[in-house]
Short mmCIF file of C-alpha atoms in Angstrom, two decimals:
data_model
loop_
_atom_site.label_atom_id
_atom_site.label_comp_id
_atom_site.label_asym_id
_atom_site.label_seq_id
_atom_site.Cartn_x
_atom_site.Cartn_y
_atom_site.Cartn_z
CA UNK R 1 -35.47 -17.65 6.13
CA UNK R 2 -33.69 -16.61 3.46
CA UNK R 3 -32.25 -13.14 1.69
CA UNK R 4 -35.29 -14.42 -1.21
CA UNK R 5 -37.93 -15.08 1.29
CA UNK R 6 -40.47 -12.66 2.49
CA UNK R 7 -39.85 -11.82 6.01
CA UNK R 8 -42.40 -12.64 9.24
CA UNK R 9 -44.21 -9.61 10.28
CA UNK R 10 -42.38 -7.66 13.33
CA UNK R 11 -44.83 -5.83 15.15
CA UNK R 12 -43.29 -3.12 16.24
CA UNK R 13 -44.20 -1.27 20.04
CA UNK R 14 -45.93 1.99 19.98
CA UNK R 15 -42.99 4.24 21.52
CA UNK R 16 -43.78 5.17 24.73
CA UNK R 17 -46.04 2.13 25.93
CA UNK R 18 -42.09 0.33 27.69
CA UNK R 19 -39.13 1.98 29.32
CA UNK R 20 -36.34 2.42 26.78
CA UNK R 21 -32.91 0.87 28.03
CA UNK R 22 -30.21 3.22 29.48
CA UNK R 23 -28.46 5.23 26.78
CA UNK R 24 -24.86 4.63 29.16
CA UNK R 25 -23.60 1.59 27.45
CA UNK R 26 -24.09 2.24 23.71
CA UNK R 27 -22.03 5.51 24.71
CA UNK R 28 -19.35 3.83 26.24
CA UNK R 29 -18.78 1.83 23.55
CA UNK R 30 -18.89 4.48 20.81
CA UNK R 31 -16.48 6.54 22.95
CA UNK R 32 -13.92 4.04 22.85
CA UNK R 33 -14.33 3.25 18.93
CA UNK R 34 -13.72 7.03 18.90
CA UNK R 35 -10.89 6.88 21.19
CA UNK R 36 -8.99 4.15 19.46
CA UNK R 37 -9.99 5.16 15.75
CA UNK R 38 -8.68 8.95 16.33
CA UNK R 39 -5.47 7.55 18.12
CA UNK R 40 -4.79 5.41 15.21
CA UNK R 41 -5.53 7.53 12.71
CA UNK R 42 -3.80 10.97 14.11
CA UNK R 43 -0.64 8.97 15.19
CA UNK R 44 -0.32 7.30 11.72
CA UNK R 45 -0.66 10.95 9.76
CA UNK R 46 2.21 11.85 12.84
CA UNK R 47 3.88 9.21 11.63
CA UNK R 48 4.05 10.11 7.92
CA UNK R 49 1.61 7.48 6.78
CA UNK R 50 -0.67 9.26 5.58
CA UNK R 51 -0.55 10.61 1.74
CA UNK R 52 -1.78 13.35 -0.53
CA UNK R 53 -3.36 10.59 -2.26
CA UNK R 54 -6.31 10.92 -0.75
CA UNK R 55 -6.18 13.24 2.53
CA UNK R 56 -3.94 15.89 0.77
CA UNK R 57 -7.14 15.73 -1.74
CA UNK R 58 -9.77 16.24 0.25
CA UNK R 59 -7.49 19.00 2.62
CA UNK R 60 -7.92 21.30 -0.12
CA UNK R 61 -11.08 20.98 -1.18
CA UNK R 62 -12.30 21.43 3.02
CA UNK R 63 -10.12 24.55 2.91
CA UNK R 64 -11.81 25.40 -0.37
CA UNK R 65 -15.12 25.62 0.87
CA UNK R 66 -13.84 27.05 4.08
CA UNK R 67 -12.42 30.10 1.94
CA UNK R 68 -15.89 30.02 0.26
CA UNK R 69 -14.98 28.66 -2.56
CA UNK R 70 -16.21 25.16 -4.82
CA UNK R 71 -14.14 22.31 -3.56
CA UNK R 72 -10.83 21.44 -5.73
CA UNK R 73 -7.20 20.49 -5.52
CA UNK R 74 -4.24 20.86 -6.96
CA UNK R 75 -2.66 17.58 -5.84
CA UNK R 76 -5.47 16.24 -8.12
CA UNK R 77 -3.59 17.66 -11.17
CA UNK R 78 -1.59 15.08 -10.90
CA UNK R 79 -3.63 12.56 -12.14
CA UNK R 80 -6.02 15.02 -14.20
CA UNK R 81 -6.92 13.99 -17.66
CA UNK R 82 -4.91 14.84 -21.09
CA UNK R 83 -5.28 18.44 -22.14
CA UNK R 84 -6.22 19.66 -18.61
CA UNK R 85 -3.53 22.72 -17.63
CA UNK R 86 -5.47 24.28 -14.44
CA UNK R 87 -3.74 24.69 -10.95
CA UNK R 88 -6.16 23.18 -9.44
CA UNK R 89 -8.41 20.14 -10.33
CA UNK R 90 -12.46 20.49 -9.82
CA UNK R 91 -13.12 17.83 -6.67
CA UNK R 92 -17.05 18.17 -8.06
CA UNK R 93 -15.78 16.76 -11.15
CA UNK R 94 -14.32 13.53 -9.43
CA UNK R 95 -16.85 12.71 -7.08
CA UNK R 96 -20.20 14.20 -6.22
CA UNK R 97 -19.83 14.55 -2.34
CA UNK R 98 -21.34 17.95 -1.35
CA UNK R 99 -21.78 16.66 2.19
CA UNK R 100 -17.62 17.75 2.43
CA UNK R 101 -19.07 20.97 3.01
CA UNK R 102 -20.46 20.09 6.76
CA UNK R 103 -16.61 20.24 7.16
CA UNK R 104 -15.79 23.88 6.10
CA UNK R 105 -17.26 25.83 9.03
CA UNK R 106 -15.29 23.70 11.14
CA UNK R 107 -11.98 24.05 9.22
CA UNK R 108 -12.38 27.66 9.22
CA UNK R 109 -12.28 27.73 13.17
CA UNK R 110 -8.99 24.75 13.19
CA UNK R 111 -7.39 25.19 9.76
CA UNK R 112 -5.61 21.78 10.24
CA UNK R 113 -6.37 18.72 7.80
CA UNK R 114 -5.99 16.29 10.96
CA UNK R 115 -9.72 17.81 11.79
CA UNK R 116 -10.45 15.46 8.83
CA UNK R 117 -9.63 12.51 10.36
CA UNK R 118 -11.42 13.15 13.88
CA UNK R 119 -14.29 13.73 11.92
CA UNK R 120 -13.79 10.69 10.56
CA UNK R 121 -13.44 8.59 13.91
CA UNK R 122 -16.39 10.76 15.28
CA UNK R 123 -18.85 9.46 12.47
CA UNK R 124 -17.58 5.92 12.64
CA UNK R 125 -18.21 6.47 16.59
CA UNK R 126 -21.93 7.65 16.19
CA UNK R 127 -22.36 5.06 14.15
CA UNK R 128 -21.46 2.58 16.30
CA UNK R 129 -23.62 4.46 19.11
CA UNK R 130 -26.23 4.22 16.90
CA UNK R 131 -26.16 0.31 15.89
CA UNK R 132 -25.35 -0.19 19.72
CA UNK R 133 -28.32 1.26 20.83
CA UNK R 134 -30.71 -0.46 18.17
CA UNK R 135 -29.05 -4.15 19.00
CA UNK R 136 -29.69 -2.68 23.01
CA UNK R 137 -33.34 -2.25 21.88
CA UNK R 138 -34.48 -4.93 19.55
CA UNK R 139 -32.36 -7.85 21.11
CA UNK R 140 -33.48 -8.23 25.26
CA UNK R 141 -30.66 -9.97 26.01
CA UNK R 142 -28.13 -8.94 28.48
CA UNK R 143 -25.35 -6.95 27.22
CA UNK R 144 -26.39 -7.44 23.59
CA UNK R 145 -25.79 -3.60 23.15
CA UNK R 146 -22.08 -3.69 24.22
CA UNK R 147 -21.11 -7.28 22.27
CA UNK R 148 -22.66 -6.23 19.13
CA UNK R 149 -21.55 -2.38 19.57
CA UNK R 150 -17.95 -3.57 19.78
CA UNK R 151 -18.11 -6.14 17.11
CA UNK R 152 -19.37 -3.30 14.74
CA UNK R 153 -16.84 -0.85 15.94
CA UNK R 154 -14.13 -3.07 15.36
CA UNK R 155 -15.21 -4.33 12.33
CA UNK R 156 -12.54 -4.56 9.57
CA UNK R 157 -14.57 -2.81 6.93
CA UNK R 158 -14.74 0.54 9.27
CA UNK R 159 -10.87 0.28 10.33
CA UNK R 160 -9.50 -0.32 6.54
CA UNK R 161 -11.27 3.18 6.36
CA UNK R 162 -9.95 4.63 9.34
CA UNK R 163 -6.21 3.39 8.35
CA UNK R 164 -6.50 4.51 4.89
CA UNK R 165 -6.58 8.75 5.30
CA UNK R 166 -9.96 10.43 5.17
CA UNK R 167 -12.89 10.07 3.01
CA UNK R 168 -16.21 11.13 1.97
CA UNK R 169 -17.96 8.06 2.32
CA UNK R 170 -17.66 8.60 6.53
CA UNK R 171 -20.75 10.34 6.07
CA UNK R 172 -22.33 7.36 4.37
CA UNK R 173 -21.43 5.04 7.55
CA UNK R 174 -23.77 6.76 10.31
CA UNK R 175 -27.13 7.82 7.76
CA UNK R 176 -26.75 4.04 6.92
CA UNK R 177 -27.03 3.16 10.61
CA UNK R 178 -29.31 5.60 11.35
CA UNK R 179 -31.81 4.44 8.27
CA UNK R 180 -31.63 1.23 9.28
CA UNK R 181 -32.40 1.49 12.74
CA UNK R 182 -35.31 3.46 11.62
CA UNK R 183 -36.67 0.59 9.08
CA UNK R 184 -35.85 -1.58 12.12
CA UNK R 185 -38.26 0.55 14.54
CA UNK R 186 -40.84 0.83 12.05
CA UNK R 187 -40.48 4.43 11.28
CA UNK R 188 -40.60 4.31 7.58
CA UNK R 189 -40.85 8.16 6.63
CA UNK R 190 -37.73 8.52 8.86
CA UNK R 191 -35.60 5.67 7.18
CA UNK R 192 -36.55 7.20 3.82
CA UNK R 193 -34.90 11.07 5.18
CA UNK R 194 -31.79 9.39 5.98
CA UNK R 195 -31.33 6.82 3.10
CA UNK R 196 -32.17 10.30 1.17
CA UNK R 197 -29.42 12.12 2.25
CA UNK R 198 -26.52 9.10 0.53
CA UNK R 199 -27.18 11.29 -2.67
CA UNK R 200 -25.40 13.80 -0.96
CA UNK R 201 -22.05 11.33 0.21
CA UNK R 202 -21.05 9.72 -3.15
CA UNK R 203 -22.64 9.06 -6.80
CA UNK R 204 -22.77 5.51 -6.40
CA UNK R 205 -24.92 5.38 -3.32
CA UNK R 206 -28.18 7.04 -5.04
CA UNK R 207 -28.38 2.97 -6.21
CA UNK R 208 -28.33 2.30 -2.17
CA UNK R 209 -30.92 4.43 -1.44
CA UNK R 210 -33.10 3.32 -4.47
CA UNK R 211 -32.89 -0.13 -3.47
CA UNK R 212 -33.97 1.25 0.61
CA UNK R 213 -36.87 3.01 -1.43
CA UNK R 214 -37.78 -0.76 -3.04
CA UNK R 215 -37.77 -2.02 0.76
CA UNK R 216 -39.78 0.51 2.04
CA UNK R 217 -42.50 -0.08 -0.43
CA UNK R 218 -43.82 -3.12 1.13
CA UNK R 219 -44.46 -1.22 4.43
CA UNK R 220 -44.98 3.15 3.43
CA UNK R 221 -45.54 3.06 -0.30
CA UNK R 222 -45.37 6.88 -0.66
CA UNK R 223 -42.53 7.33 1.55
CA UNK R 224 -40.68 3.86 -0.83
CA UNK R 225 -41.80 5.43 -4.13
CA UNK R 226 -40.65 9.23 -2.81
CA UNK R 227 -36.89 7.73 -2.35
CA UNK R 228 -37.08 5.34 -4.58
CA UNK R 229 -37.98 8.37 -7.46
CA UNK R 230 -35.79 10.70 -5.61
CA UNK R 231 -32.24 8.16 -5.61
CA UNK R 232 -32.88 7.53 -9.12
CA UNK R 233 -33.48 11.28 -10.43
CA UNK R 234 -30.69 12.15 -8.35
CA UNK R 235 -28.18 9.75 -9.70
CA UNK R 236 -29.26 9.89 -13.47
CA UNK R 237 -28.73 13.98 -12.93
CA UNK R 238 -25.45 13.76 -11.26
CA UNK R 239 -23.65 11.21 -13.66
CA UNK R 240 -24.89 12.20 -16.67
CA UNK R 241 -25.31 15.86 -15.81
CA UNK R 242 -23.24 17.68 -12.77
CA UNK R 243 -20.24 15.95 -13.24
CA UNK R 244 -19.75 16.21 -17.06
CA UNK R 245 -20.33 19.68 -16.71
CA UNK R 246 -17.68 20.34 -13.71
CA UNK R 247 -14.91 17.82 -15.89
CA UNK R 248 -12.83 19.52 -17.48
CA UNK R 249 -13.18 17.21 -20.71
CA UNK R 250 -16.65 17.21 -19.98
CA UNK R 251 -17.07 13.15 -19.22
CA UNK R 252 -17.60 11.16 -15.86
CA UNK R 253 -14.05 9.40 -16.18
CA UNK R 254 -15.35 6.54 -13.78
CA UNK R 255 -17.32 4.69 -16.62
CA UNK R 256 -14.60 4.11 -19.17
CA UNK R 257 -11.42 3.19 -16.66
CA UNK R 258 -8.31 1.87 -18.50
CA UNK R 259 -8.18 -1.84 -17.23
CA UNK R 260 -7.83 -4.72 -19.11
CA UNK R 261 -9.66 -7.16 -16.64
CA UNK R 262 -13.26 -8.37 -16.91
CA UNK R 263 -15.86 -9.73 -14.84
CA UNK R 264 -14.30 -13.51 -14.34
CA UNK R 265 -10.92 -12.01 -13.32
CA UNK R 266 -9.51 -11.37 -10.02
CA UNK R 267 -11.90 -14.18 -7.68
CA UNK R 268 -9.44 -15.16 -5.23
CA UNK R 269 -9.23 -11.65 -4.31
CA UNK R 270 -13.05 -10.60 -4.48
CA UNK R 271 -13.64 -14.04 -2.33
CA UNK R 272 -11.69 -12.89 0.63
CA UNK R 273 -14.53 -9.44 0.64
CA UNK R 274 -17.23 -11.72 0.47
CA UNK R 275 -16.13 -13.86 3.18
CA UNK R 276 -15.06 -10.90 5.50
CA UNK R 277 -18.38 -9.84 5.14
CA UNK R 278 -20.08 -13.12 5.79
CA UNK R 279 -17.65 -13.93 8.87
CA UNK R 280 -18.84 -10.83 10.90
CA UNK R 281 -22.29 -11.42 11.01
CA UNK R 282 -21.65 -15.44 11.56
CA UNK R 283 -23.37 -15.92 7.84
CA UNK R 284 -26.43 -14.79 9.20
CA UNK R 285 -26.74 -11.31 6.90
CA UNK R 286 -28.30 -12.92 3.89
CA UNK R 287 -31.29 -14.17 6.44
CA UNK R 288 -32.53 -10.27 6.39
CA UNK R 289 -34.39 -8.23 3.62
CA UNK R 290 -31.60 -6.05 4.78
CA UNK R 291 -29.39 -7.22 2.91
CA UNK R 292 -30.18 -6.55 -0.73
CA UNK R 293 -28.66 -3.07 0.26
CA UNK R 294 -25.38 -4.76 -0.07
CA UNK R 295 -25.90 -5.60 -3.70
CA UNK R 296 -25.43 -1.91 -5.42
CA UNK R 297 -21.65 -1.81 -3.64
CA UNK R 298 -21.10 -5.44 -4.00
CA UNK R 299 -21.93 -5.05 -8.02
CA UNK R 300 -19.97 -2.12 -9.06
CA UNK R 301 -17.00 -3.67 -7.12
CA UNK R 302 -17.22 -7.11 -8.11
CA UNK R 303 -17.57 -5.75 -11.97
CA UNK R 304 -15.14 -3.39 -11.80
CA UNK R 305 -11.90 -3.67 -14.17
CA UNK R 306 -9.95 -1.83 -11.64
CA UNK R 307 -8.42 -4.34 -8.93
CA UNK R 308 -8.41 -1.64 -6.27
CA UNK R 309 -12.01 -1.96 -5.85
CA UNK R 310 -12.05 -5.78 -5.36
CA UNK R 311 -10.39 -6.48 -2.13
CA UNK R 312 -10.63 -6.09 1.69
CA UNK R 313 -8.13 -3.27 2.23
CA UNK R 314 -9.14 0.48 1.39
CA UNK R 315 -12.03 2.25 2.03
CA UNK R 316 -14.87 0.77 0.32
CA UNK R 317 -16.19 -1.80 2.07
CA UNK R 318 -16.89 0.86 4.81
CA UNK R 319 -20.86 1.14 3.22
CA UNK R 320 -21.57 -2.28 3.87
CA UNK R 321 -20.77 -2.70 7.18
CA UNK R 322 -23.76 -1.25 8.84
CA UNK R 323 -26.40 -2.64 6.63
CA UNK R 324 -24.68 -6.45 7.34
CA UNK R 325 -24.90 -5.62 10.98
CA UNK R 326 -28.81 -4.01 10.81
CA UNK R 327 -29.55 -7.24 8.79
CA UNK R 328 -27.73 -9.28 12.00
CA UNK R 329 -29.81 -7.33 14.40
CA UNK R 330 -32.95 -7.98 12.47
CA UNK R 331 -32.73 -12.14 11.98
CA UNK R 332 -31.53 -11.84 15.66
CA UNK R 333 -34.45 -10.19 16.85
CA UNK R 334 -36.47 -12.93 14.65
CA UNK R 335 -35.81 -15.51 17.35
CA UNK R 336 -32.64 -17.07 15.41
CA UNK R 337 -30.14 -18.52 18.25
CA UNK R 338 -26.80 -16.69 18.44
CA UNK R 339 -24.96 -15.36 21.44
CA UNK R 340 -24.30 -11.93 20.75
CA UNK R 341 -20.75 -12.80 21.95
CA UNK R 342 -19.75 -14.47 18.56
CA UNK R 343 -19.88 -11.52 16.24
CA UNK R 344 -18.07 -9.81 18.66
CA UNK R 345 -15.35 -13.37 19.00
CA UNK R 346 -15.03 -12.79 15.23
CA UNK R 347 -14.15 -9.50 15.24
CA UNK R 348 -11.23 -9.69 17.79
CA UNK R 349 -10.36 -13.18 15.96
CA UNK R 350 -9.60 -10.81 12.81
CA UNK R 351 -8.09 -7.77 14.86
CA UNK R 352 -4.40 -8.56 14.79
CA UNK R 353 -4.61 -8.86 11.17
CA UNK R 354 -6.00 -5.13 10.93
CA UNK R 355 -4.60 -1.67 11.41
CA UNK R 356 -5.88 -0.93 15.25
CA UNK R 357 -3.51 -4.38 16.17
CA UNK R 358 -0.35 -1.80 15.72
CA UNK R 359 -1.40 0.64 18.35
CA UNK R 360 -0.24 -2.23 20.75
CA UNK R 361 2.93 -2.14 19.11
CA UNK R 362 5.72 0.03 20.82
CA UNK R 363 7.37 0.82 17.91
CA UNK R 364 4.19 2.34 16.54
CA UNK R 365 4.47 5.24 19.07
CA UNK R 366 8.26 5.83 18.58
CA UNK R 367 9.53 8.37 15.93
CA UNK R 368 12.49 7.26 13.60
CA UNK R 369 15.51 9.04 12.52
CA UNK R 370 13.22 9.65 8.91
CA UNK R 371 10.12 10.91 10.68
CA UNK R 372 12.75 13.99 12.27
CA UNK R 373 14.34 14.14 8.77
CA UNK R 374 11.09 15.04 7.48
CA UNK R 375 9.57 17.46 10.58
CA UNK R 376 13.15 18.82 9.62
CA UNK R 377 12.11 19.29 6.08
CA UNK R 378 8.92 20.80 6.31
CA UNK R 379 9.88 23.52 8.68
CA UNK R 380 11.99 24.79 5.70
CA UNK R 381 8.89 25.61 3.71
CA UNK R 382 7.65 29.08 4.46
CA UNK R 383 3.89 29.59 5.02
CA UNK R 384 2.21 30.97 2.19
CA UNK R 385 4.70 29.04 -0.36
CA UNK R 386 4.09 27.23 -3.89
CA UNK R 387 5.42 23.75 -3.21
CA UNK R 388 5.70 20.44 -5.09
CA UNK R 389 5.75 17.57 -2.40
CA UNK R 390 5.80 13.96 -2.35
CA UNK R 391 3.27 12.02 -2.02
CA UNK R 392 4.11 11.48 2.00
CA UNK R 393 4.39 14.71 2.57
CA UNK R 394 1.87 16.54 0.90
CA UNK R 395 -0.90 16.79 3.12
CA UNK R 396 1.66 18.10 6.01
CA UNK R 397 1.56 21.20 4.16
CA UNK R 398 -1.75 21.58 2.89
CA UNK R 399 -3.20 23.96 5.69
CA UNK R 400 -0.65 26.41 4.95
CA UNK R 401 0.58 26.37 1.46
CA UNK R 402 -0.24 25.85 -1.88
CA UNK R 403 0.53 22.33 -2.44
CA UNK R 404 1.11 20.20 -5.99
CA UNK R 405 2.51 16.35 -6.17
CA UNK R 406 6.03 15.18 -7.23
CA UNK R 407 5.33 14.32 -10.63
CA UNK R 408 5.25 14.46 -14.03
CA UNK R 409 5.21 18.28 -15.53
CA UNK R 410 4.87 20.27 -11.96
CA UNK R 411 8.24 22.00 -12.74
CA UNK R 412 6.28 23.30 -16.07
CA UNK R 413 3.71 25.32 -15.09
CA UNK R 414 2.78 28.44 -15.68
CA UNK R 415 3.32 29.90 -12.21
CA UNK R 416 6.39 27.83 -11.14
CA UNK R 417 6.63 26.17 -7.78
CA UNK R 418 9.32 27.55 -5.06
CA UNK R 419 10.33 24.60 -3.37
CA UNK R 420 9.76 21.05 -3.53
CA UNK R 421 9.94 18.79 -0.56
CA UNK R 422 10.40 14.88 -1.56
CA UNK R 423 11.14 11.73 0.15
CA UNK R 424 13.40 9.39 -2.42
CA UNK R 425 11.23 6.22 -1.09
CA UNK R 426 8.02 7.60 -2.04
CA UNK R 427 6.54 4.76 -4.78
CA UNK R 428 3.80 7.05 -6.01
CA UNK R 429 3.57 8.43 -8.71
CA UNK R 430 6.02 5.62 -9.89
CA UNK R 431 9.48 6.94 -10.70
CA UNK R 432 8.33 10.41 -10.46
CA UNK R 433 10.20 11.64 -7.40
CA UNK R 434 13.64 10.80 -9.11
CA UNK R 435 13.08 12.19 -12.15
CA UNK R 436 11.66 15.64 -10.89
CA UNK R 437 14.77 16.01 -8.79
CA UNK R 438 16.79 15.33 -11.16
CA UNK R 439 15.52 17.77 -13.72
CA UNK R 440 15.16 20.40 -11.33
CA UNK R 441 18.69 19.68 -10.03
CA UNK R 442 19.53 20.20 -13.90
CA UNK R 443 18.00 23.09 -13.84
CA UNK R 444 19.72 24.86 -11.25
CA UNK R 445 17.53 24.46 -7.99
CA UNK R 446 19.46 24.62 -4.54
CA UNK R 447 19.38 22.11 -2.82
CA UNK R 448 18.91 23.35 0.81
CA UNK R 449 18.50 19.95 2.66
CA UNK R 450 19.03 16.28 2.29
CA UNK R 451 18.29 13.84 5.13
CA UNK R 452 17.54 10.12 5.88
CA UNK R 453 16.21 10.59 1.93
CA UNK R 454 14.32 13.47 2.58
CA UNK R 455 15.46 15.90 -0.13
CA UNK R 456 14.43 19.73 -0.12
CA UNK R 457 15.50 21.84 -3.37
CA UNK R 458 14.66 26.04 -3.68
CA UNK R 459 14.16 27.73 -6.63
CA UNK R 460 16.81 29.84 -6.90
CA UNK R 461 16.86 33.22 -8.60
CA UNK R 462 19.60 32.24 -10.89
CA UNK R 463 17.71 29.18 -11.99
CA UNK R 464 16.81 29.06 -15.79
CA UNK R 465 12.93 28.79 -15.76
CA UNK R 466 12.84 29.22 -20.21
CA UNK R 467 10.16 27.32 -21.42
CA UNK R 468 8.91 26.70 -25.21
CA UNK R 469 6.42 29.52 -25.79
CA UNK R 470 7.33 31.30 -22.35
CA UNK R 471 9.54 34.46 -22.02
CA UNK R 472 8.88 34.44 -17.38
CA UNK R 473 12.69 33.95 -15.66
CA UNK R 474 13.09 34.92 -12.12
#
């Protein structure tokens, strides 16, 4: 049967009326996705691998709403649009992910940005409890559960977004699961709740959850129609509405992005996603209805002028892998003939190409003379302090100071920064880290440290901080 076809009617058990396998092995197997995603992921921010670019971001806009306030950043000025002179960038105006705020009661008890990435390996983790459990239930073969509960944990879609800082779209992984397993079960008003609550993750999936509402209308036409009317409400308020009004130029910047590449560009690249995707579920994902929830992601990304978006790597293939592995579960369950086992063959096929292959590595657990260079560095900056930090740096000292980027025009602003912390090597933003050092070197700042490329500069109170149209010196 094909993704076009209609599918064979599942009748689906009253609940109650069999004995529901033992929740013990789905468990298992989430616990050790969580155990090796939050290894990776908190070594690798240990390590310095992590950036402000994006975990710095979103560090300041959990601590925002922590402190009560709307979510926004001042690393994000870095990259604000013309005209915009704020210290701190509106995260609302970015991205519409109010579901960040789940976070901020949490941060307030452990101020500390790595909470951000547990979080993250403990939604991949219930995820992967929760696809584990409905591959335990609809498939009866023996250790179905485990094999496909692995082959989803390890899937590369979920560790490029493990190994790539922390963001929002974590949320989207589990209520995908979880609305899928529901469709799966038959419960249609419940599938409809969770695809619901995607309006809440990220802009973009509102089209998800319309396209779950056009599903759901061939089984619970009030509950399809309800989402369905709800996704696209939602998204035609928050692009055209919310976000122009929280942008500071008043546009959602997303639709007009300055790249000169069109739709036929860019297919060896946007090849390798497709087949990724295909390999994990053996081909078999186009075989389920299922599937034509992969087509909102897949279409923005495949369309896109920006190459970020095409490829593998990054975050944002994340979405897609529990709807390919619900649509496995569901031609499985169908009577098609695959061992469990070779989803699960793929996946560890494709592991030493991916990010959780280093935590075998020794040398992934050892610190280098530029990882104490830059502990070294940090503990220079007070708590409290206005600092300007690279791009490698910055979210080490978002929990306890007012952080902006190494680049262009942080040494002009209004209230002037007190230190800056930079590491020479940093490539982003390109040629910025130079330049700022050696304009604030011009301008009289101290340097107070200089390891292993890890430069540290304070303002001093000699320093000549004249600016056109500004009479402030310190």
């Amino acid at each position: 049967m094909s993704l076009l076809s209609a599918p064979a009617p599942i009748v689906v058990p009253a609940r109650g009326l069999e004995p529901r396998p033992p929740r013990t092995a789905p468990a298992l197997v989430a616990g050790l996705v969580l155990l090796l995603h939050a290894a990776y992921s908190l070594r690798e921010h240990r390590r310095f691998g992590t950036t402000g670019y994006d975990l710095g971001i979103f560090g300041q806009g959990v601590r925002a709403y922590a402190e009560l306030r709307l979510p926004a950043s001042e690393i994000r000025t870095a990259t604000a649009p013309p005209g915009f002179t704020g210290d701190a960038y509106p995260l609302l105006a970015d991205h519409f992910h109010p579901v960040l705020a789940l976070l901020g009661p949490l941060y307030r008890l452990f101020p500390y940005v790595e909470l951000l990435l547990l979080a993250q390996a403990g939604l991949v983790a219930l995820s992967t409890y929760v696809v584990a459990r409905t591959a335990q239930r609809h498939l009866p073969r023996p250790g179905a559960g485990v094999a496909i509960g692995l082959a989803y944990g390890l899937c590369w879609g979920l560790q490029q977004l493990v190994a790539f800082d922390f963001h929002e779209v974590a949320f989207a992984v589990p209520l995908l699961a979880l609305a899928c397993r529901a469709h799966l079960d038959g419960r249609w008003v419940a599938a409809a709740c969770w695809a619901g609550g995607l309006v809440l993750v990220k802009e973009d999936l509102g089209a998800t959850a319309a396209v779950f509402g056009l599903l759901l209308m061939r089984h619970h036409r009030r509950a399809g129609l309800t989402l369905g009317a709800f996704a696209v409400a939602s998204t035609v308020l928050v692009v055209c509405v919310a976000l122009p009004a929280w942008a500071p130029d008043g546009r959602y910047g997303y639709l007009d992005q300055p790249h000169a590449y069109g739709m036929l560009d860019g297919w060896p690249t946007k090849s390798l996603t497709l087949l990724a995707l295909l390999a994990v579920t053996a081909g078999l994902v186009l075989r389920s209805p299922l599937a034509w929830l992969l087509l909102p992601t897949l279409a923005w990304r495949l369309t896109s002028p920006n190459p970020a978006y095409w490829g593998p790597e990054l975050h944002y293939s994340a979405v897609l892998v529990p709807i390919a592995f619900a649509a496995l579960i569901d031609v499985l369950r169908r009577g098609v003939r695959l061992p469990p086992l070779v989803p699960l063959l793929v996946a560890l096929l494709l592991l030493p190409g991916q990010p959780l292959a280093r935590l075998a590595a020794p040398g992934f657990w050892q610190d280098g003379p530029r990882q104490a260079a830059a502990r070294a560095a940090l503990a220079r900056v007070p708590d409290g302090a206005l600092v300007a930090a690279s791009n490698s740096l910055a979210p080490h000292l978002t929990d306890r100071a007012r952080v902006y980027l190494v680049a262009e025009g942080v040494l002009d602003r209004s209230e002037p920064v007190e230190w800056i912390v930079a590491d020479t090597r940093d490539p982003f933003p390109s040629g910025a880290v130079d330049a700022v050092l050696r304009r604030a070197e011009g301008r009289g700042w101290r340097r107070v440290h200089a390891e292993q490329g890890i430069v540290v500069l304070r303002l001093s109170e000699r320093t000549n901080l004249f600016r056109p149209g500004s009479t402030r010196t310190r």
